[in-house]
Amino acid sequence: MSTNSFGRMFTVTTWGESHGPALGATVDGCPPNVTLDADLIQVWLNQRKPGQNKNTTQRREADLVRIMSGVFEGKTTGMPIQLMIENTDQRSKDYSDIMNKFRPGHADITYWQKYGIRDYRGGGRSSARETAARVAAGGVAREAIKQIAPNIEISGYMVQMGDRKIDRSRFDSEAIHQNDFWCPDSVAAQEWEEYLTWLRKEDHNSVGAIIEVVARNVPAGLGAPVYGKIDTDIATAMMSINAVKGVEIGDGMAAASLTGRQNADEISMGPDGPEFSSNHAGGILGGISTGQDLVCRFAVKPTSSILSTRKTITKSGENTEIITVGRHDPCVGIRAVPVGEAMMACVILDHLLLHRGQVGENQGPIG
Amino acid sequence: MSTNSFGRMFTVTTWGESHGPALGATVDGCPPNVTLDADLIQVWLNQRKPGQNKNTTQRREADLVRIMSGVFEGKTTGMPIQLMIENTDQRSKDYSDIMNKFRPGHADITYWQKYGIRDYRGGGRSSARETAARVAAGGVAREAIKQIAPNIEISGYMVQMGDRKIDRSRFDSEAIHQNDFWCPDSVAAQEWEEYLTWLRKEDHNSVGAIIEVVARNVPAGLGAPVYGKIDTDIATAMMSINAVKGVEIGDGMAAASLTGRQNADEISMGPDGPEFSSNHAGGILGGISTGQDLVCRFAVKPTSSILSTRKTITKSGENTEIITVGRHDPCVGIRAVPVGEAMMACVILDHLLLHRGQVGENQGPIG
Amino acid sequence: MSTNSFGRMFTVTTWGESHGPALGATVDGCPPNVTLDADLIQVWLNQRKPGQNKNTTQRREADLVRIMSGVFEGKTTGMPIQLMIENTDQRSKDYSDIMNKFRPGHADITYWQKYGIRDYRGGGRSSARETAARVAAGGVAREAIKQIAPNIEISGYMVQMGDRKIDRSRFDSEAIHQNDFWCPDSVAAQEWEEYLTWLRKEDHNSVGAIIEVVARNVPAGLGAPVYGKIDTDIATAMMSINAVKGVEIGDGMAAASLTGRQNADEISMGPDGPEFSSNHAGGILGGISTGQDLVCRFAVKPTSSILSTRKTITKSGENTEIITVGRHDPCVGIRAVPVGEAMMACVILDHLLLHRGQVGENQGPIG
Amino acid sequence: MSTNSFGRMFTVTTWGESHGPALGATVDGCPPNVTLDADLIQVWLNQRKPGQNKNTTQRREADLVRIMSGVFEGKTTGMPIQLMIENTDQRSKDYSDIMNKFRPGHADITYWQKYGIRDYRGGGRSSARETAARVAAGGVAREAIKQIAPNIEISGYMVQMGDRKIDRSRFDSEAIHQNDFWCPDSVAAQEWEEYLTWLRKEDHNSVGAIIEVVARNVPAGLGAPVYGKIDTDIATAMMSINAVKGVEIGDGMAAASLTGRQNADEISMGPDGPEFSSNHAGGILGGISTGQDLVCRFAVKPTSSILSTRKTITKSGENTEIITVGRHDPCVGIRAVPVGEAMMACVILDHLLLHRGQVGENQGPIG
């Protein structure tokens, strides 16, 4: 019942602090005989790692992952896979300000109130660095999915930065990897670039974002009533990411504005099985996948560590002010994209394995 | 690892189908010596039960709950509490249409694809009737909370029906119980009434809604990194409710549009501890409660069972049409309000007990 | 994390007290499309039910099980199966003695110390009646096993009553069902009969027993390191039965006396796969089944409710004496036989489903 | 649901193989503010580590533990504690024999049958080296117990080697640490020394053992019905240790031979609460601690890796013979003593935390 674990069949426990010796993920339940080595995981970590461009934190971390167990001669053995990333750029600095004051919008105050102790160096366990462990675990999940359901594709991208949204009519999946923002709309990406530069340099501010993650070619039948719904598990996974404040499946909050006729995706028979006239449902009905694309979105709040003066209190209860100097992401949502993809991969693998255990194989062929 | 269970310390397993002999909840982990009898639970069930006014389904269910175990001489014993609600209005009717066709927007097709069998009478386990068991379990949670943290108040209400939102400047908590919609804005309630009547009678349609649930006087320190965050658990709880497509904490999806200066709630010292200049965070930082109001919202999609003709397929894969005759909610979001409250109560009790087990008592007094 | 639940994939939560309105089991994770009705479960309950002969408690309970959910038209649906047994023979009597005094050897004192409240009527939740729910759940497990691995046979029997052991050279599996003791040695059964009659009538005493449960035709590959070992799960299951004080796998405690040469079962190749020269291991190596018979034994202590005077204390801490008048089993081990079988069935089904989820199919064919 | 994890509140996940780069334990749920450093854990690891005397394996491992997370400035933070032990003595040798043949009595064959892949170097995950991780986790548990219930003492010792038992009349707790066998009877220890030397040098054989673990000053009230019983959890913990084939609580299997009058421990009122005339129950009634000593025993089978020729088969199904050359324990039970202590510590801490979460504090004072 570890509160640092998620997943039923594919169980990931992340551990480690921002400024401790290392962090990582203990991954249990990966099927045996999956091809795996550190390089296959590293490729995903490289997408998330800091210091890659001027739009993310300037902390420099190699984020090199080592596989400490569970792999033998390039194949998983079915045993726990220990993934370890050593922290290298733990810049020595003066923490006295953070040590005694609580940063507004930060977990500083709640960790203190709950535990009576906190690792004040860089946020400890509440740091976004924890998500590196998720990305590593997601890398394992992807390799296992490749073996079980090789057609599944998972794609994440940013659809909104601050109040600037992409124009869906300009959606171009190739653009996603051609800008610093995982933005499928290259025009929007250009505007975001200018906006973020101003925000960072002039305004000493940060901004929120919305990320969308889509999984294609997911077989029908994944998920289970009523607390094992795959949409519930996706929501759980995404909401557990640092700074996430909202999660949507399919039409999400906008579903409230629809009528029944608008919302229900009509069904017809296609050459390969049921087809749907639309995907308001985000690929999930009754918590179980329909075979359509799984679609989710999540909102990431703006980084609270900013170069502006904010009112706060000290541990001894005195009113004071704080300004957070440091190497922080002006839009932490950018680096949340590979994290969202990784969480989606973990959820899908978990449900592929769970489904196999529950019903053996698809039970209800249509037609 | 039952997929029909939720909660770590206060564990609720719901069971039962819409048209079976009964449904209920097996509730484990309720502390001993909590005052409890069926009447204390019934009061909440009465709020959710169908057939109370013309805006909800006309199915008539007494929804009488019986306590089958775990209570002795009016007190809980610490043993599992079995709550059972017998189904009484299982109207015999012709199911042949539903039996062979899949209703668009329904779990019909996914249950069939996953299990190869489904209880087609009224949706079986995917029916909104399952939420009666949640409300009953929530009633137990409320009595236990009363003993552990008696100041906690949980309040749910509708803030949007279709695209019609309440006007927050007219927010009146007393209005909530004075209309059929749990609407805190009596002007909006009047408009919704007219709109829903038209939708039901003229348009043969249904509509979605957004519900907000607030918990007041929740102590600081509930929640735990990183997959035991109280916001994650709230999201999990709400997303597991039938027809929910999005969940928000605090500013939710709108947090994406904010800058860091706008979003971070500033802190000052008040007479009873830390105070915050605002509550964009929804009472949660780093997954742990701050002592502010916990605020969440969730969107409920429109009922897919409507009196309009829709395209679909049969089990044997033929294209056809369906029209769902029956006693369905034109806005199922209305009856989701007490369900949302119940889920919030379960999550809070769970975290009160978990916190006690984890750290004994609040560890970090401020000032 | 309900402490009244066991099983990973096939999860059983038992509920109910000895003298409440009912008791039962909430069973989740049964695969869909398993043939099931109440009669198929009742047959096993009838084997355990009290009052069948003079060697068990004279309490009369019909122990009729009702299926409240999860079965539709004679087939399981994959949804939770609620099994309910109403208590009928709750004889009204004077509980004042038990209410204020603690029976030596009983859970009276520990339930009081832990919970500060207890259902003193017949032991509440600590009563052996709780095992009826296990037997009912085991009935479901057996039907599911029949579908997945139809050759598996589970057989329980008593091998020792008090210090009187069976003679293994007289082992006759047909004898098991021809006496009141599930004894495979009809000569021993006759001696036990005489001994127990004397113990009950003359000595006003009770006695312990050892039960052996064997599962045949279990496929190789069930179980998982290192806390999901099938032997660990069998030990967990058996030790959780009321009054059990010891559990053995294969040679059990006697393995301590063996040397490595004596203990290790040699392997040779047979027509259908590996064969073993002996079965000291009880069919399990490294926590994973070998394909040999699974063999376990457990010891049941003597009933502490006896007609003899015993020293004890009252709730207010005064020294006193107690004599337990009532309808108690002189050897509760007898009725533990079907319980042991039921637990074995639950563990095996759980591992069949888990294995399917973990590795899809057997991975390592030999030869 | 990791099958490599145990514990509800204090959750330990062990990982790593005998001959991989490292092994360790991911420990979650340790309360914050517990004094902890590597030295406090190392002291226990040193008791288990190999190569300390001629009676255990001659493999030389420093077994140095590193704390990778969860501790800040010498105190636990409430975050996951990662304990890592690097493998240093991975002697390069010819594994061709083990790679293709299955050692009788070993997990070789079952791992192969289940996973279709196994790390044949030294047994991989089925090696007794896995228990080093348990001992490290137990070290954390001991420090937390020290803070919560400082009077608790845990003591393990060997009571039988082969068929040679200690004489309980010579029991001397100081002797335990004065011989290589954790033997509380120094006369027996001398005999065992001679016997084991002969077994190892002359007979090329190994032998089993029985270990007893006692916990003193455990408060009443730990444990919970009916699958959260503390005796069930002790059985689970001990049975999960490599090579364990039987577990007993209190009188254990011998309870079968007792009558009700002999078995039930009578109760009287002492100056500090209830006192018992004896401890047949091993300190547990109804799965909940009584305040008496917790007493358990477990049997460890003889090592199957012996220098004698044994019949077996190859992966391709041919009959053959094998002789296991290597550095193996002639009586692996010796090094199981600190492992048993560690498991007891983990179970007790888990129940201390669970009890606190369940009932806040002891509810039912007597007298």
Tab-separated table of N, CA, C and O in Angstrom, chain C residues 10 26 34 44 47 51 111 118 133 138 147 154 160 208 223 258 280 324 327 341 355 364:
chain	number	residue	atom	x	y	z
C	10	PHE	N	-8.323	-12.805	-7.587
C	10	PHE	CA	-9.592	-13.327	-7.101
C	10	PHE	C	-9.659	-12.886	-5.644
C	10	PHE	O	-9.013	-13.459	-4.777
C	26	THR	N	-17.933	-11.031	-0.294
C	26	THR	CA	-17.946	-10.243	-1.515
C	26	THR	C	-16.771	-10.737	-2.348
C	26	THR	O	-15.620	-10.595	-1.941
C	34	VAL	N	-18.492	-18.182	-16.264
C	34	VAL	CA	-18.386	-19.409	-15.482
C	34	VAL	C	-19.803	-19.808	-15.067
C	34	VAL	O	-20.562	-18.985	-14.557
C	44	TRP	N	-20.997	-27.365	-1.022
C	44	TRP	CA	-19.804	-27.261	-0.178
C	44	TRP	C	-20.167	-26.749	1.210
C	44	TRP	O	-19.607	-27.195	2.207
C	47	GLN	N	-21.259	-29.356	3.569
C	47	GLN	CA	-20.206	-30.167	4.192
C	47	GLN	C	-19.686	-29.546	5.486
C	47	GLN	O	-19.180	-30.235	6.358
C	51	GLY	N	-24.223	-29.100	13.191
C	51	GLY	CA	-25.400	-29.868	13.591
C	51	GLY	C	-25.649	-31.096	12.762
C	51	GLY	O	-26.745	-31.650	12.755
C	111	TYR	N	-10.119	-8.544	21.326
C	111	TYR	CA	-11.065	-7.662	20.630
C	111	TYR	C	-11.415	-6.488	21.546
C	111	TYR	O	-11.521	-5.343	21.098
C	118	ARG	N	-17.188	-5.052	21.595
C	118	ARG	CA	-17.217	-6.324	20.870
C	118	ARG	C	-18.626	-6.895	20.903
C	118	ARG	O	-19.383	-6.653	21.842
C	133	ALA	N	-18.446	-18.261	5.160
C	133	ALA	CA	-18.263	-17.343	4.024
C	133	ALA	C	-17.085	-17.785	3.155
C	133	ALA	O	-17.117	-17.666	1.924
C	138	GLY	N	-15.045	-20.309	-1.733
C	138	GLY	CA	-14.315	-21.434	-2.306
C	138	GLY	C	-15.146	-22.171	-3.353
C	138	GLY	O	-14.604	-22.678	-4.336
C	147	GLN	N	-13.310	-24.412	-15.157
C	147	GLN	CA	-13.290	-23.898	-16.520
C	147	GLN	C	-11.865	-23.700	-17.035
C	147	GLN	O	-11.556	-23.938	-18.195
C	154	ILE	N	-8.938	-31.033	-5.543
C	154	ILE	CA	-8.529	-30.596	-4.215
C	154	ILE	C	-9.148	-31.533	-3.194
C	154	ILE	O	-10.359	-31.759	-3.218
C	160	GLN	N	-4.709	-36.272	12.021
C	160	GLN	CA	-4.402	-36.418	13.444
C	160	GLN	C	-5.513	-35.769	14.263
C	160	GLN	O	-5.981	-34.684	13.924
C	208	GLY	N	-7.435	-30.826	19.769
C	208	GLY	CA	-6.948	-30.270	18.514
C	208	GLY	C	-6.868	-31.302	17.406
C	208	GLY	O	-7.203	-32.467	17.605
C	223	GLY	N	2.765	-19.117	-8.985
C	223	GLY	CA	3.535	-18.548	-7.886
C	223	GLY	C	4.537	-17.562	-8.434
C	223	GLY	O	4.801	-17.536	-9.637
C	258	LEU	N	16.007	-33.314	8.006
C	258	LEU	CA	16.566	-33.997	6.841
C	258	LEU	C	17.918	-33.412	6.434
C	258	LEU	O	18.234	-32.264	6.733
C	280	HIS	N	9.190	-34.256	-1.255
C	280	HIS	CA	9.484	-33.553	0.002
C	280	HIS	C	9.102	-32.080	-0.095
C	280	HIS	O	8.759	-31.455	0.891
C	324	THR	N	-17.960	-22.330	30.125
C	324	THR	CA	-18.679	-21.975	28.905
C	324	THR	C	-19.729	-23.018	28.573
C	324	THR	O	-19.405	-24.092	28.055
C	327	ARG	N	-23.245	-24.576	22.678
C	327	ARG	CA	-23.237	-25.629	21.677
C	327	ARG	C	-21.937	-25.533	20.895
C	327	ARG	O	-21.874	-24.903	19.855
C	341	GLU	N	-9.976	-26.821	2.298
C	341	GLU	CA	-10.148	-27.061	0.858
C	341	GLU	C	-10.547	-25.775	0.134
C	341	GLU	O	-10.052	-25.478	-0.959
C	355	HIS	N	-0.967	-15.742	-12.948
C	355	HIS	CA	0.018	-16.272	-13.892
C	355	HIS	C	-0.328	-15.862	-15.323
C	355	HIS	O	0.545	-15.436	-16.086
C	364	GLY	N	8.441	-21.670	-20.559
C	364	GLY	CA	9.647	-22.482	-20.693
C	364	GLY	C	9.357	-23.955	-20.843
C	364	GLY	O	9.494	-24.698	-19.888
